[in-house]
Short mmCIF file of C-alpha atoms in Angstrom, two decimals:
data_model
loop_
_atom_site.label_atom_id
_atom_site.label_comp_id
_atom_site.label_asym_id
_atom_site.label_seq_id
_atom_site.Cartn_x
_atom_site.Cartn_y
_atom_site.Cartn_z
CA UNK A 1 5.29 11.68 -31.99
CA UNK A 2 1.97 9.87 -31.21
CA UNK A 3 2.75 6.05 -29.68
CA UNK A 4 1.34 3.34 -31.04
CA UNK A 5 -1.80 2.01 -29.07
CA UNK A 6 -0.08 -1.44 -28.32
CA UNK A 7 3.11 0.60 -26.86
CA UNK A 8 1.65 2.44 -24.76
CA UNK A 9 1.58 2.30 -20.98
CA UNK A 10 -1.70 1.14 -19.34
CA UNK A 11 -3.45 3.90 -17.70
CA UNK A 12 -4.19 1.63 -14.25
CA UNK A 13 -7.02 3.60 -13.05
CA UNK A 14 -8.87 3.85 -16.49
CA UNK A 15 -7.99 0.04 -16.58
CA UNK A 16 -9.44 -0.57 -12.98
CA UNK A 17 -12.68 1.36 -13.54
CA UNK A 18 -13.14 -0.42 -16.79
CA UNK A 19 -13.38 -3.53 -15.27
CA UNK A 20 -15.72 -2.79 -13.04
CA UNK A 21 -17.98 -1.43 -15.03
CA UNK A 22 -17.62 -4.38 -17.43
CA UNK A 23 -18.26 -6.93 -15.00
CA UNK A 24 -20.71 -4.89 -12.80
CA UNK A 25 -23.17 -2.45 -12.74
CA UNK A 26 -21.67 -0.20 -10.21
CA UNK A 27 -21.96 3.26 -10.75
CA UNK A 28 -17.89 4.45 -12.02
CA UNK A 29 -16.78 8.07 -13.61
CA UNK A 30 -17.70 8.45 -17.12
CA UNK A 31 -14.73 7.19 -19.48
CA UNK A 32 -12.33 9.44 -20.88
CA UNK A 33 -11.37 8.36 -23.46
CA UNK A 34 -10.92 10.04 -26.80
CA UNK A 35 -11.86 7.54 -28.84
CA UNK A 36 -14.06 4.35 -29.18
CA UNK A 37 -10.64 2.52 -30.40
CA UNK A 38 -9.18 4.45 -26.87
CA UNK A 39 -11.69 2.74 -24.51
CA UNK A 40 -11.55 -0.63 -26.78
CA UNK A 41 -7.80 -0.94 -25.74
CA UNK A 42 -8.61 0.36 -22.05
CA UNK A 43 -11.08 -2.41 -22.27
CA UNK A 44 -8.58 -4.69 -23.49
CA UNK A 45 -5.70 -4.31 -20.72
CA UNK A 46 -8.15 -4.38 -18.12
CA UNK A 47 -8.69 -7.92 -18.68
CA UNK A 48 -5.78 -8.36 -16.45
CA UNK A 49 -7.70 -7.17 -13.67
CA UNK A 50 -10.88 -9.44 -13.89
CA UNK A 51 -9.90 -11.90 -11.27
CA UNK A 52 -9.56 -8.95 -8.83
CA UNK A 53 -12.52 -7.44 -9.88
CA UNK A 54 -14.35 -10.31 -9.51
CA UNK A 55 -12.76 -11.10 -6.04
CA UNK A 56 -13.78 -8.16 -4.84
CA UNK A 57 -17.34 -8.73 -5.78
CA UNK A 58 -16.62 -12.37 -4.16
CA UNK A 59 -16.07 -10.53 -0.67
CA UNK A 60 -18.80 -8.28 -0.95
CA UNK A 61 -21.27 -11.22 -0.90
CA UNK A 62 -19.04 -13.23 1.40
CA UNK A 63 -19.63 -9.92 3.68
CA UNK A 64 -23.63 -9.98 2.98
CA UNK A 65 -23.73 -13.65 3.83
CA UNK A 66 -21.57 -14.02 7.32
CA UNK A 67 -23.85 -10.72 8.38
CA UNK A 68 -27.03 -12.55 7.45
CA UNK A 69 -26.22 -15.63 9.07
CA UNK A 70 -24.74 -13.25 12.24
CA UNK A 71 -28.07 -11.98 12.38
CA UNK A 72 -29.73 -15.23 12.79
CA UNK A 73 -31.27 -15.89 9.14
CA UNK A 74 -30.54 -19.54 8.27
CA UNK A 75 -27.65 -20.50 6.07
CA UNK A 76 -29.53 -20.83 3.33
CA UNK A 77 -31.67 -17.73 3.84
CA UNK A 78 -28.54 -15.60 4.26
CA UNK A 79 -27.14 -17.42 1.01
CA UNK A 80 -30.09 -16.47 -1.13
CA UNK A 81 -30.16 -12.91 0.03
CA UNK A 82 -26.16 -12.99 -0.92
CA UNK A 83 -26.64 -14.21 -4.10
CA UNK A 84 -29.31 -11.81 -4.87
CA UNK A 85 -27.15 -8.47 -3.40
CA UNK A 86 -24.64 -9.76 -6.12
CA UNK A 87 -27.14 -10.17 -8.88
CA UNK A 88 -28.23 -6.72 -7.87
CA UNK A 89 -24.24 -5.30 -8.11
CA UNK A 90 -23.31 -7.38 -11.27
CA UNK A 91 -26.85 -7.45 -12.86
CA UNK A 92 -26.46 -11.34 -13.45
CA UNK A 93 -23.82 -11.23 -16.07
CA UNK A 94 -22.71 -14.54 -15.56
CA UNK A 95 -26.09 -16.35 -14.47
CA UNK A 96 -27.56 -14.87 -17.95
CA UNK A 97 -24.37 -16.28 -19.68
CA UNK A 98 -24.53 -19.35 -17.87
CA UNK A 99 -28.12 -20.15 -18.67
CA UNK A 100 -28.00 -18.67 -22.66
CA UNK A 101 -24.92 -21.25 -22.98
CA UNK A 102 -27.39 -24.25 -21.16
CA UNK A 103 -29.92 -23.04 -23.90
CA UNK A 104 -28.05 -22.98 -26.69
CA UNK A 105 -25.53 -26.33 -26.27
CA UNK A 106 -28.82 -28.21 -25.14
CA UNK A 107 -31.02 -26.97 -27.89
CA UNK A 108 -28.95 -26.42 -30.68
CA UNK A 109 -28.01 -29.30 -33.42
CA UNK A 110 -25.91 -27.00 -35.32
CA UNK A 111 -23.03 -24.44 -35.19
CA UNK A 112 -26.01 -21.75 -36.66
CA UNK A 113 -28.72 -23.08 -34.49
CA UNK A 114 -26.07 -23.48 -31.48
CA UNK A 115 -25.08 -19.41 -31.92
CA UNK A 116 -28.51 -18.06 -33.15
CA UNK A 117 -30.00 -19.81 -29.99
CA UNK A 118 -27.30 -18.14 -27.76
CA UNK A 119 -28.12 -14.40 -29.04
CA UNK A 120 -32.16 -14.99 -27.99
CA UNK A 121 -32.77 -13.30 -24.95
CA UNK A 122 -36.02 -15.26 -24.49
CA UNK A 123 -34.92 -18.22 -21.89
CA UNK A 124 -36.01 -21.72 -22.88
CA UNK A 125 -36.14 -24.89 -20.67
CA UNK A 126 -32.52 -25.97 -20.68
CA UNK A 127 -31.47 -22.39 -19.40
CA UNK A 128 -33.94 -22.37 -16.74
CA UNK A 129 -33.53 -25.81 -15.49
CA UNK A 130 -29.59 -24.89 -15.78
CA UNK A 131 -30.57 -21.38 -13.95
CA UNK A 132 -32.13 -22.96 -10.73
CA UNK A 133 -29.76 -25.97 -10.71
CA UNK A 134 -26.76 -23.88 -10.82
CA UNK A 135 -27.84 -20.92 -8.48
CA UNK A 136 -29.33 -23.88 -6.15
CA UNK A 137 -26.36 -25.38 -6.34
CA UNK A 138 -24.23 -22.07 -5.29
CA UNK A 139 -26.94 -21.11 -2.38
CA UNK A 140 -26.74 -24.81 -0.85
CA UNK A 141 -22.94 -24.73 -1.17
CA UNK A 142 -22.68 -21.79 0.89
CA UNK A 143 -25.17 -22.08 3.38
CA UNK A 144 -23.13 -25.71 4.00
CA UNK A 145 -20.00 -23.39 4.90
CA UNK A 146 -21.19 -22.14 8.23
CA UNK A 147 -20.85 -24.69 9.72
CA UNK A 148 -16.90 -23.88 10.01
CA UNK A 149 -17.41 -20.32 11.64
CA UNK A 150 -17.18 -17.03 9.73
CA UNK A 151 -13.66 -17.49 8.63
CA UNK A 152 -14.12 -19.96 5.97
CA UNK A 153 -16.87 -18.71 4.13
CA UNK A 154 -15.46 -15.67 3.79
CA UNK A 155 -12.45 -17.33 2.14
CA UNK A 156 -13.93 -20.13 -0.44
CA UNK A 157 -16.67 -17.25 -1.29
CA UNK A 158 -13.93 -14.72 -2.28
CA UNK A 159 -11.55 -17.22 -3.56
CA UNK A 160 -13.89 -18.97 -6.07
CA UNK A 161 -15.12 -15.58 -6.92
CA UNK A 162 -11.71 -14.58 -8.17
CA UNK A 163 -11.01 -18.05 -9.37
CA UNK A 164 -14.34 -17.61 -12.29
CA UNK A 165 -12.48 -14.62 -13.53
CA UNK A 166 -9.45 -16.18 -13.56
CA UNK A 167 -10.96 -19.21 -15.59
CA UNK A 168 -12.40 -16.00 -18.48
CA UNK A 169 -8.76 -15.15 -18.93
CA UNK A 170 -7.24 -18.06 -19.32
CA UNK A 171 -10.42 -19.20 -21.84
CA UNK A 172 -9.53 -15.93 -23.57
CA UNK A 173 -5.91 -17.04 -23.89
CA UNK A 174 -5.86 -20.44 -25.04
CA UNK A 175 -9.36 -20.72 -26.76
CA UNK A 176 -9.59 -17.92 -29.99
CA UNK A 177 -13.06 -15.79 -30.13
CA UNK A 178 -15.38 -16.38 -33.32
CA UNK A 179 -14.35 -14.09 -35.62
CA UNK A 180 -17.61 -13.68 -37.71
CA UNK A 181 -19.68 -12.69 -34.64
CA UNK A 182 -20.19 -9.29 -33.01
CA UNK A 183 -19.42 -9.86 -29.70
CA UNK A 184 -17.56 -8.12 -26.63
CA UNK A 185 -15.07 -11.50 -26.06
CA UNK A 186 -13.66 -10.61 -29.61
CA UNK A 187 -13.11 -7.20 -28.81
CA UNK A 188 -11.11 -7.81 -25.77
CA UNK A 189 -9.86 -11.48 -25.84
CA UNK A 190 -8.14 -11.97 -29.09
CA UNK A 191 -4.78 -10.37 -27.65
CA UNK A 192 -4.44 -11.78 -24.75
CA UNK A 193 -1.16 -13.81 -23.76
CA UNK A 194 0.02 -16.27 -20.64
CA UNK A 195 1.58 -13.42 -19.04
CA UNK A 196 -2.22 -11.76 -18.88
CA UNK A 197 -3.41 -14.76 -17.03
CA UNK A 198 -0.27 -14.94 -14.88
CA UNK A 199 -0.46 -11.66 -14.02
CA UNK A 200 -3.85 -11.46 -13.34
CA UNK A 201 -3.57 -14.30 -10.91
CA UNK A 202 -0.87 -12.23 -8.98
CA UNK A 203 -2.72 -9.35 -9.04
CA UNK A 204 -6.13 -11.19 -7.46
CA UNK A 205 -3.60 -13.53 -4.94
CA UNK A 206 -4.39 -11.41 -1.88
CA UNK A 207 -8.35 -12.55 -2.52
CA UNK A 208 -7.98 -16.21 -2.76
CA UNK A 209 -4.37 -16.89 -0.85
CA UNK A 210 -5.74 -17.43 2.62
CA UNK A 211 -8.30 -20.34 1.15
CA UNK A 212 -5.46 -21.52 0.10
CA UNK A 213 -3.50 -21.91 3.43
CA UNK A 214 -6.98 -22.26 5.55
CA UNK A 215 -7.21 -25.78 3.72
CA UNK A 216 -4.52 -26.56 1.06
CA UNK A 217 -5.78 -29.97 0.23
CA UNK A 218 -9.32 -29.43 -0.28
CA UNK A 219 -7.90 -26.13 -2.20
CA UNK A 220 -6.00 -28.07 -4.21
CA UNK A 221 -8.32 -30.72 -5.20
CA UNK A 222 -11.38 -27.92 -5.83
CA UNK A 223 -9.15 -26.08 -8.12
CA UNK A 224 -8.14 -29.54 -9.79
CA UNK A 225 -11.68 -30.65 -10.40
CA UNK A 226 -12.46 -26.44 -11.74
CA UNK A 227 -9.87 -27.36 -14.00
CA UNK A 228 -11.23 -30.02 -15.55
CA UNK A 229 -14.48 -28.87 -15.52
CA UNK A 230 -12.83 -26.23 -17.86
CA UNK A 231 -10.87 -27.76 -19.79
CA UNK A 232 -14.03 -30.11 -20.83
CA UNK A 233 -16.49 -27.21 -21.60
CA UNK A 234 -13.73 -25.80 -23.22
CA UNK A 235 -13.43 -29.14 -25.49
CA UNK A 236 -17.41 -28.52 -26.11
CA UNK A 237 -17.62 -25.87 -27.20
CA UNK A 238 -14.86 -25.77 -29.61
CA UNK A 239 -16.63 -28.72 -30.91
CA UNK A 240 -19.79 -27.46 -31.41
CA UNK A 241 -18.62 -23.67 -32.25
CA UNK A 242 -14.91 -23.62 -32.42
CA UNK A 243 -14.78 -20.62 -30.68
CA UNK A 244 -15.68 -18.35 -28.00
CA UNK A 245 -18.13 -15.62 -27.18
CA UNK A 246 -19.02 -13.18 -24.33
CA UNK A 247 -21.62 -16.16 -23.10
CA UNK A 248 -19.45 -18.90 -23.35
CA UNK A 249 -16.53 -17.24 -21.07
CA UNK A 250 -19.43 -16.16 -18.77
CA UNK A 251 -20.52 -19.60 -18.70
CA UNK A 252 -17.14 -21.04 -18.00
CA UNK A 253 -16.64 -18.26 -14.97
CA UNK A 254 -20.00 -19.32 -13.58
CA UNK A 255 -18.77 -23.83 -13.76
CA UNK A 256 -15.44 -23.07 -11.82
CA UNK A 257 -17.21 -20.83 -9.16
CA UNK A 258 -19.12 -23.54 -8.77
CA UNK A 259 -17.30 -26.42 -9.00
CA UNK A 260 -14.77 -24.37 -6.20
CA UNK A 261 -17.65 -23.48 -3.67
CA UNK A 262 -19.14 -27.21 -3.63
CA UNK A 263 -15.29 -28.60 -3.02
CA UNK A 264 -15.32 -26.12 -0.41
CA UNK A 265 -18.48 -27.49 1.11
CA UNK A 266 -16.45 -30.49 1.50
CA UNK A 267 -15.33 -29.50 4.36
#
């Protein structure tokens, strides 16, 4: 007897490489998979492990950055060249998201404009000013952390990594994908529950525990003002759209990274 796709057990390795090559452009093992409708339920569990994904992609460019500054580049020197090895590894999935959503909410006076605006790969003036504010924003940020030794940066950089992916699941749990649109987040997000994003936050802790304890206020009041940054785009957009889309969780991974690496630069 053949079990139903929903009953059966996740295949953890399948889920793990999924991810990765979802959110990166790492080179993984070719799926095996049977079936599209195989790898789109592969696809789907490994949602749960975005935030550890993503952390791990955190501490890569935490790694590039403490060994550029090591070396003597300045901060922000040894920022840009981090941010760019991590373009390089996750060919700029969420800075293209990021600056298509820019485009589209600042361009767009209707749901149809708003959507058709979002699909154009051509970037327009609100994505690029978005672009250079927001990767600005991430390189100054982190060159600021140096200041506090190696340690930290290698914490907030890991821990708001993990923290963006965190904020995609729990977008994909408590805001629905648009249905009428061909697009990856209604493929995977639609069947999501709390006990993905709870899980998944277990699953990433080890990434973004010790920024926790290495400064528990600032932690605590970055990861408030994330959350409100995210629960306001998440107001927008339902506003405008009503919905999500692969760009618009992108987007929202990109604000709380953000908003957690300039709270860290608070210190």
């Amino acid at each position: 007897m053949v079990t139903p796709d929903h009953e059966a057990p996740p295949n953890w390795r399948r889920c793990f490489l999924a991810a990765v090559q979802f959110l990166t452009r790492l080179p993984v093992p070719s799926s095996s998979e049977t079936s599209a409708a195989a790898y789109a339920a592969t696809l789907r569990r490994s949602v749960v492990l975005f935030p550890l994904v993503g952390g791990l992609v955190g501490l890569a460019t935490a790694g590039v950055f403490v060994v550029a500054s090591l070396i003597g580049l300045p901060p922000l020197v040894a920022a840009i060249v981090a941010l760019g090895c991590e373009a390089l590894w996750t060919g700029a999935f969420h800075e293209d998201a990021f600056a298509d959503t820019c485009d589209a909410l600042g361009g767009g006076w209707t749901r149809a404009q708003v959507l058709k605006i979002m699909k154009d790969s051509r970037l327009g003036t609100y994505g690029t000013v978005a672009l250079v504010v927001g990767v600005g924003g991430r390189a100054a940020a982190m060159a600021s952390l140096v200041t506090d030794g190696i340690v930290w940066p290698l914490l907030a950089i890991t821990a708001a990594a993990a923290w963006g992916r965190i904020a995609i699941v729990a977008m994909m749990v408590f805001t629905a994908p648009i249905e009428n649109r061909d697009s990856h987040a209604k493929d995977i997000s639609g069947m999501q529950t709390g006990a993905t994003l709870l899980i998944a936050a277990l699953l990433s802790l080890p990434l973004w525990i010790g920024w926790l304890l290495f400064a528990p206020l600032l932690a605590i009041v970055s990861l408030a003002a994330a959350t409100l940054v995210l629960v306001w785009f998440r107001h927008k957009i339902l506003k405008r759209v009503g919905g999500t889309t692969g760009d618009l969780l992108g987007c929202s991974a990109f604000l709380v990274q953000l908003v957690i690496l300039i709270g860290a630069s608070a210190r």
